[in-house]
Short mmCIF file of C-alpha atoms and ligand atoms in Angstrom, two decimals:
data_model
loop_
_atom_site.label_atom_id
_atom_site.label_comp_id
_atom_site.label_asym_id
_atom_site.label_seq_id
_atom_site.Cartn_x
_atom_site.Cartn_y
_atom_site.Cartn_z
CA UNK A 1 115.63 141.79 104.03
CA UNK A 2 113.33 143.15 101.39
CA UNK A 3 109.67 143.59 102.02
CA UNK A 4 107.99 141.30 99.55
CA UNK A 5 104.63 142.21 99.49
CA UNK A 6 104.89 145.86 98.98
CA UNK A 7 103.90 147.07 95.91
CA UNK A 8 106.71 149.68 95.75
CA UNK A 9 109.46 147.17 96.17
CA UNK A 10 108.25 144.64 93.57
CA UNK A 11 107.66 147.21 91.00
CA UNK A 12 111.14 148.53 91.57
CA UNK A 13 112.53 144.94 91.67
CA UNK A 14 110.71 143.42 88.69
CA UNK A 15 111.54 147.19 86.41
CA UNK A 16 115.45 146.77 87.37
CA UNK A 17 115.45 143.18 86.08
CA UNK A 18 113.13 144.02 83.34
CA UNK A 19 110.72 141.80 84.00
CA UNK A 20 106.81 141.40 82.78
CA UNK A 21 104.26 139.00 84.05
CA UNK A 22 103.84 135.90 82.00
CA UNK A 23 99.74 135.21 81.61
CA UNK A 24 100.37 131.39 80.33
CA UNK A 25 102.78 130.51 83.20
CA UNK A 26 99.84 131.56 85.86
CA UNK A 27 101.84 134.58 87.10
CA UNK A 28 99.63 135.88 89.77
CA UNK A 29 102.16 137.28 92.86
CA UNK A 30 100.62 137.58 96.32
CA UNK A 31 101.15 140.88 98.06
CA UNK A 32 98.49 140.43 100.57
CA UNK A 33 100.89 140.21 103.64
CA UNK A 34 99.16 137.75 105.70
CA UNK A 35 98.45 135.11 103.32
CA UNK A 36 102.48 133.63 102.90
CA UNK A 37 102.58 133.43 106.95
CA UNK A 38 99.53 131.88 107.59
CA UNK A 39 100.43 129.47 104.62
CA UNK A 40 103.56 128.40 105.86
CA UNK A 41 102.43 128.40 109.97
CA UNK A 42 99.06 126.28 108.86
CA UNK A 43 100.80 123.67 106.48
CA UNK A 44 102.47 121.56 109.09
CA UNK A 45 106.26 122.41 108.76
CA UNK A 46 108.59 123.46 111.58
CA UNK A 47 112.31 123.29 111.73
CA UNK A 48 112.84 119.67 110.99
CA UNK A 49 110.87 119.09 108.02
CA UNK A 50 112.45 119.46 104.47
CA UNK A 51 109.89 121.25 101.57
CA UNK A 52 109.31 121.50 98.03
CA UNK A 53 107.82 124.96 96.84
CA UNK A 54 106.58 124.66 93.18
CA UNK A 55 106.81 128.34 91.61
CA UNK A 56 108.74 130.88 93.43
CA UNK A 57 107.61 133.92 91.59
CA UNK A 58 109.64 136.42 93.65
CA UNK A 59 109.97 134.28 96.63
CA UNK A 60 107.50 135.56 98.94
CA UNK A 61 106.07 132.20 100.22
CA UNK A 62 109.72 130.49 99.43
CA UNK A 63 111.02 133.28 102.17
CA UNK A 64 108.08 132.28 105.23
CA UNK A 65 108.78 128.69 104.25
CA UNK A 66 112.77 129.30 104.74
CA UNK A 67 112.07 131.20 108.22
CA UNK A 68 110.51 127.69 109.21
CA UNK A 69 111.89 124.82 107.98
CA UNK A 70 115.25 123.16 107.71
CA UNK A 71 115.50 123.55 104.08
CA UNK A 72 113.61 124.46 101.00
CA UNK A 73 113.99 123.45 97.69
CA UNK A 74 111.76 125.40 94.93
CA UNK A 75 111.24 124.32 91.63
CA UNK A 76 110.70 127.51 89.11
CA UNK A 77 110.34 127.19 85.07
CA UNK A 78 110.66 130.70 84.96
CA UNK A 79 114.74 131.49 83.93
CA UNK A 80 114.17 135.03 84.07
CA UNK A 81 112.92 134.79 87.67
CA UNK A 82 116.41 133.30 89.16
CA UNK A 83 118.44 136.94 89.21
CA UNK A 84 115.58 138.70 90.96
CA UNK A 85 115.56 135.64 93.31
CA UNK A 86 119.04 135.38 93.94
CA UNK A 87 118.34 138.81 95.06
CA UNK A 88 115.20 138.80 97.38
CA UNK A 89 116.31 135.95 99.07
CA UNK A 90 120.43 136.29 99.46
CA UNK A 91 119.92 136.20 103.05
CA UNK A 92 118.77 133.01 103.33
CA UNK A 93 121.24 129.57 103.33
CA UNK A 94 118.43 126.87 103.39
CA UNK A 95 117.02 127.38 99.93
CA UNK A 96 117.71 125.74 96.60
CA UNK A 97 116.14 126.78 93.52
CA UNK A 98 115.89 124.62 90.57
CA UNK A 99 115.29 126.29 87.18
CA UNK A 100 112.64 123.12 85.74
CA UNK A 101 109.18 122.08 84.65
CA UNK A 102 107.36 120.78 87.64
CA UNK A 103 105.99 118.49 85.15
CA UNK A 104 108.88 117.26 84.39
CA UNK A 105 110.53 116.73 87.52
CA UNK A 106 111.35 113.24 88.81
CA UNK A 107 109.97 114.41 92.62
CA UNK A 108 110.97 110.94 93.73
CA UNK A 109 114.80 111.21 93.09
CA UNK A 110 114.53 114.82 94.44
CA UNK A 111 113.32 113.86 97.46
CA UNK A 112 115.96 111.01 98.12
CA UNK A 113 118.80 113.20 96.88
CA UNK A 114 117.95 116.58 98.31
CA UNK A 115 115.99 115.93 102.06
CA UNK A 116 118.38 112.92 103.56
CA UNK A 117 115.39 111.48 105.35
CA UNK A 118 113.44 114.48 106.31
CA UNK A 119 109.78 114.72 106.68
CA UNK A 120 109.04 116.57 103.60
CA UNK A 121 106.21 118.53 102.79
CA UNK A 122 105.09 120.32 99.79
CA UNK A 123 103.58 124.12 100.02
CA UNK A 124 102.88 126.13 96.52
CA UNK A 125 100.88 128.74 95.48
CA UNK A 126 100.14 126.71 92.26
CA UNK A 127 100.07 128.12 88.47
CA UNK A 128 96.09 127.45 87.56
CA UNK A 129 97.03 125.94 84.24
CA UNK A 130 98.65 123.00 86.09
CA UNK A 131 96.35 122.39 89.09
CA UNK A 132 94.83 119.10 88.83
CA UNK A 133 98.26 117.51 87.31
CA UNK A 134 100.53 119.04 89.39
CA UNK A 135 97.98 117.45 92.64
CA UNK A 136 97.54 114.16 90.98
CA UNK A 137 100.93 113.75 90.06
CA UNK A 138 102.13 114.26 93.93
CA UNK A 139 99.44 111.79 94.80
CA UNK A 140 99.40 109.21 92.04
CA UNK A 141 103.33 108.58 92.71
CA UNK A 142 102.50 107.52 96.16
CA UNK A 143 105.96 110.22 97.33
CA UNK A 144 107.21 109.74 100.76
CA UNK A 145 105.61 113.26 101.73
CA UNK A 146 103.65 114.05 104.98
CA UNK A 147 100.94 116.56 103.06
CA UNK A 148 100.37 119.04 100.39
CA UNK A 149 98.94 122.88 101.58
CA UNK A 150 98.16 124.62 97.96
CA UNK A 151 96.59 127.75 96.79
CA UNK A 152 94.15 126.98 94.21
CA UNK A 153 91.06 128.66 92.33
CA UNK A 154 87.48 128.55 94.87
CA UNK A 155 86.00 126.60 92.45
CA UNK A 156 88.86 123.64 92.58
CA UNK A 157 88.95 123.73 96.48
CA UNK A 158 84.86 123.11 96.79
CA UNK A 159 85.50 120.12 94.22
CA UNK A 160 88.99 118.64 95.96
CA UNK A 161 86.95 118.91 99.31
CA UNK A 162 83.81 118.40 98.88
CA UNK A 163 82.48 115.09 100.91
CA UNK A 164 82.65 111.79 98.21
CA UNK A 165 78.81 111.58 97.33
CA UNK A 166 77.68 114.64 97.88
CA UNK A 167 76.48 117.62 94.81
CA UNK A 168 80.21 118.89 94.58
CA UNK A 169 82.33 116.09 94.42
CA UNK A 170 83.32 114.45 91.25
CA UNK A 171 86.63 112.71 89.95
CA UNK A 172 89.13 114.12 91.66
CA UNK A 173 87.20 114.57 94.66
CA UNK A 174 86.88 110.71 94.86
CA UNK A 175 91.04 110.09 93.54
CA UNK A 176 91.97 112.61 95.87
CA UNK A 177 90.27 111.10 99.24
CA UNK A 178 91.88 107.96 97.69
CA UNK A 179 95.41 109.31 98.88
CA UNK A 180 94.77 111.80 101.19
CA UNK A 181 92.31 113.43 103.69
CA UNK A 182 91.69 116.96 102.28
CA UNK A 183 90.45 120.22 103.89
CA UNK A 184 89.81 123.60 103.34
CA UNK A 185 92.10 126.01 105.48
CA UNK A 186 91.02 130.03 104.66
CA UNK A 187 90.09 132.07 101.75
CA UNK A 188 91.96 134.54 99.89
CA UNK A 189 90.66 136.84 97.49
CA UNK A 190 91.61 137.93 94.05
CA UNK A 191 92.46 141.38 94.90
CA UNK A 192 95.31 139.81 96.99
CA UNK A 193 97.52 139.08 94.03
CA UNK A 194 99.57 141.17 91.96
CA UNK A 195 98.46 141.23 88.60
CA UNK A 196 94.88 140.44 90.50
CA UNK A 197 93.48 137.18 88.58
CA UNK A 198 89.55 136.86 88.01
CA UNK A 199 88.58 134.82 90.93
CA UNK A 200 88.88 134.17 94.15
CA UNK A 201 91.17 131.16 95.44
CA UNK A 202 91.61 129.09 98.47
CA UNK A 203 94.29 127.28 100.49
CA UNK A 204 93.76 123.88 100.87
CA UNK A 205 95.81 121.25 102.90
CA UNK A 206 95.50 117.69 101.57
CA UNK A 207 96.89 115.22 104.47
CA UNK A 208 98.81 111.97 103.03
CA UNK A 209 97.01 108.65 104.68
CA UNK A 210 99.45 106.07 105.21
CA UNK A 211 97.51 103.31 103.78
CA UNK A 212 94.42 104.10 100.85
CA UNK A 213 91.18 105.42 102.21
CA UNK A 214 89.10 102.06 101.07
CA UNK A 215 90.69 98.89 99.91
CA UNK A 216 90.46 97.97 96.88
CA UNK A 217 92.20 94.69 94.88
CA UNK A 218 92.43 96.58 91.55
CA UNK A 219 93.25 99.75 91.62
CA UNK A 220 93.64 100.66 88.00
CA UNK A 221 89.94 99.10 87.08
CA UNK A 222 88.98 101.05 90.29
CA UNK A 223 89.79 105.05 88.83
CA UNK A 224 88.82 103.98 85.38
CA UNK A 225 85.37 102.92 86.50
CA UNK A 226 85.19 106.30 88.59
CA UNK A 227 86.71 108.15 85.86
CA UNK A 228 84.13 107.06 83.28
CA UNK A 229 81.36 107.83 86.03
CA UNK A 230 81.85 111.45 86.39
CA UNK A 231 82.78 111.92 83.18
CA UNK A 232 78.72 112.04 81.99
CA UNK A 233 77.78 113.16 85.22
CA UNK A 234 74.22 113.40 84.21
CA UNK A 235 73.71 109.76 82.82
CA UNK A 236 72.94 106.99 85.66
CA UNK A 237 76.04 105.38 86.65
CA UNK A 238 75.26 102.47 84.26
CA UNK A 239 75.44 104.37 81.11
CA UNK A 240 78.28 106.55 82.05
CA UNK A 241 80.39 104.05 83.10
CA UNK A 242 79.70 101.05 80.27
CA UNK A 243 80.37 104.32 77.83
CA UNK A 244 83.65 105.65 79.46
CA UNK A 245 85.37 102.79 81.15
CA UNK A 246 85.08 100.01 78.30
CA UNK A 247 83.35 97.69 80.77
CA UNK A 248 80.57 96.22 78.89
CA UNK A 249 77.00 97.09 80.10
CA UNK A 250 75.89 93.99 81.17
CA UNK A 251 78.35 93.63 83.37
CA UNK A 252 77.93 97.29 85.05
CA UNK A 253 74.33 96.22 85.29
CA UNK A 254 74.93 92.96 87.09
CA UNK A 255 77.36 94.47 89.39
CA UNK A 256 74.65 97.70 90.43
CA UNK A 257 71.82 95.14 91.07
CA UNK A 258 74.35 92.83 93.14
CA UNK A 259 75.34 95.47 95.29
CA UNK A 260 72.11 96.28 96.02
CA UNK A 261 71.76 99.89 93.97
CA UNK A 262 68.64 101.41 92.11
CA UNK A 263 69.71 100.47 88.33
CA UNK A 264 69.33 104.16 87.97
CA UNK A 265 71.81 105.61 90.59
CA UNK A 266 74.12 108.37 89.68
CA UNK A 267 78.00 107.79 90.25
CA UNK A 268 77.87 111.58 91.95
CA UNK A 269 75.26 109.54 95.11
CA UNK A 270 77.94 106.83 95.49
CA UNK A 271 79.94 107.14 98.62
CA UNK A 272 83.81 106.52 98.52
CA UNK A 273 82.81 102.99 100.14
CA UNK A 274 79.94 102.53 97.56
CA UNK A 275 81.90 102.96 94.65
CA UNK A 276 84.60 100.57 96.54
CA UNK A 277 81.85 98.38 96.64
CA UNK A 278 81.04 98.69 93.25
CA UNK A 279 84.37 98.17 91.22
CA UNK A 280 85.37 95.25 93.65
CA UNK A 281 82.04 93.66 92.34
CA UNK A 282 82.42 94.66 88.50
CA UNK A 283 86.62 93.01 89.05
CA UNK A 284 84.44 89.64 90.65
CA UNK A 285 82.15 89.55 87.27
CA UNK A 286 85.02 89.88 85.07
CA UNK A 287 87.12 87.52 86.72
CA UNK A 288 84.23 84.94 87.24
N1 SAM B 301 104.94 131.61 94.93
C1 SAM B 301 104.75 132.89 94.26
C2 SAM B 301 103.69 133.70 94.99
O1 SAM B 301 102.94 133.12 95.77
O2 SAM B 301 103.62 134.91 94.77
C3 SAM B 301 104.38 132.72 92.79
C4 SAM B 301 103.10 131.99 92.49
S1 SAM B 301 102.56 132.11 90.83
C5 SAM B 301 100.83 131.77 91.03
C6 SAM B 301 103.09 130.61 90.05
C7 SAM B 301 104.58 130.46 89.82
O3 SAM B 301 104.80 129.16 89.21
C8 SAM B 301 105.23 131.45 88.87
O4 SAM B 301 106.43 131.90 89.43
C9 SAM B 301 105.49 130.66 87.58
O5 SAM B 301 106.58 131.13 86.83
C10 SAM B 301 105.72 129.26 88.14
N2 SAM B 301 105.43 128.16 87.20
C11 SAM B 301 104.50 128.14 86.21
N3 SAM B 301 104.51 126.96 85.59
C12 SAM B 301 105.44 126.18 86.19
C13 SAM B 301 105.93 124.85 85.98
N4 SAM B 301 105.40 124.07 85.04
N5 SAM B 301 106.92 124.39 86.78
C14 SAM B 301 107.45 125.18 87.75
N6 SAM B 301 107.05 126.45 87.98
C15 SAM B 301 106.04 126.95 87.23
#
């Protein structure tokens, strides 16, 4: 079994295939030796549960994942990766690559064809350029998966779980407390990643709640109000939202003042409930 976070082995393994980093498809390797590990132990899995990997790089994480589950299946755009994966991980019988855009990857077929009923969880060390899609996508579709444990920039994590209302949070805070409960597990710093990128990321494990976090009768008025709020994060929650959402102002107004708000609150001081509150009571004027 190869060691995959030593320096000397990659470099070897990467010069025989010929093979150079790629800067646009976010290829940052880990070689710090206890991040994988502690990824895999710390994102729920254990020898029953089926999960998707997204980006296999060399197959460092896709390895720890294999040692714990029943099967993996790891979705890599990268063509030129699959011969130096073949390789790395030969001695493993649980783990299916697929050579595809994430993107454009029907997850829910996948799931149905490829786990047989599993509890399936999803663990990636994520390419940057595709963070918030790749997160919103697994949420949005509402997949039958039991939680999500990525590596993501600092700077994404504090946002994704920062408390709804408070300084940090902002629209994907809010959509992703909508789906799932989200926490920080540990830091991991740049200079654990081979090449090293500019900052510093996190591992964060977003939990899948079995029914919404609020209820709410319309959903899609719901994330375009919020959408529209922190979009002009500065501007009172009237103005951004009549400007964003298409909701005409007099109708944000009447809804603020109904549920009992100063006309000039920010959407950033609404709590998850508040802003519940808030689009149920904009859907009421509308529908008279
Ligand atoms: N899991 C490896 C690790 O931790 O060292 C590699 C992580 S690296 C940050 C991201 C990986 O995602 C790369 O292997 C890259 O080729 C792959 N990737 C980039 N864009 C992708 C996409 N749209 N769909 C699938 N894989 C993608």
């Amino acid at each position: 079994m190869y060691n995959l976070t030593d320096i000397g082995t990659i470099k070897e393994i990467l010069g025989r295939h010929g093979f150079h980093f790629s800067k646009s498809l976010g290829q940052n390797f880990i070689v710090n030796p206890s991040v994988c590990p502690r990824m895999a132990e710390e994102s729920g899995i254990d020898e029953n549960c089926g999960v998707i990997e997204i980006g296999a790089g060399i197959g460092v994480l896709t390895a720890e994942l294999a040692k714990r589950a029943k099967k993996v299946v790891v979705i890599e755009i990268d063509t030129k990766l699959l011969p130096i994966l073949d390789e790395t991980l030969k001695d493993f019988d649980n783990i299916e690559i697929i050579n595809q855009d994430v993107l454009k990857t029907d997850l829910a077929a996948l799931i149905k064809e490829k786990f047989d009923g599993m509890p399936v969880y999803v663990c990636a060390n994520l390419p940057y350029y595709i963070t918030s899609p790749v997160i919103m996508a697994l949420l949005e579709s509402r997949l039958p998966i039991e939680a999500v444990t990525v590596m993501v920039q600092k700077e994404a994590a504090q946002r994704i779980c920062a408390p709804v209302g408070s300084r940090l949070s902002g629209a994907v805070t809010v959509a992703v407390d909508y789906y799932a409960h989200a926490q920080k597990l540990f830091d991991v710093s740049a200079g654990s990643f081979m090449p090293a990128p500019k900052v510093d990321s996190c591992v964060i494990r977003m939990d899948i709640r079995k029914t919404p976090g609020i209820e709410i009768t319309d959903e899609e008025l719901f994330f375009r109000m919020e959408h529209a709020a922190f979009g002009q994060r500065r501007k009172t929650a009237a103005n951004s939202i009549s400007a964003g959402s298409g909701i005409p102002k007099d109708v944000v107004i009447k809804a603020i003042e109904e549920c009992g708000f100063e006309p000039s609150v920010r959407a950033e001081g609404l709590t998850m409930q508040e802003l519940a509150m808030l689009s149920e009571k904009i859907s009421e004027i509308i529908h008279g």
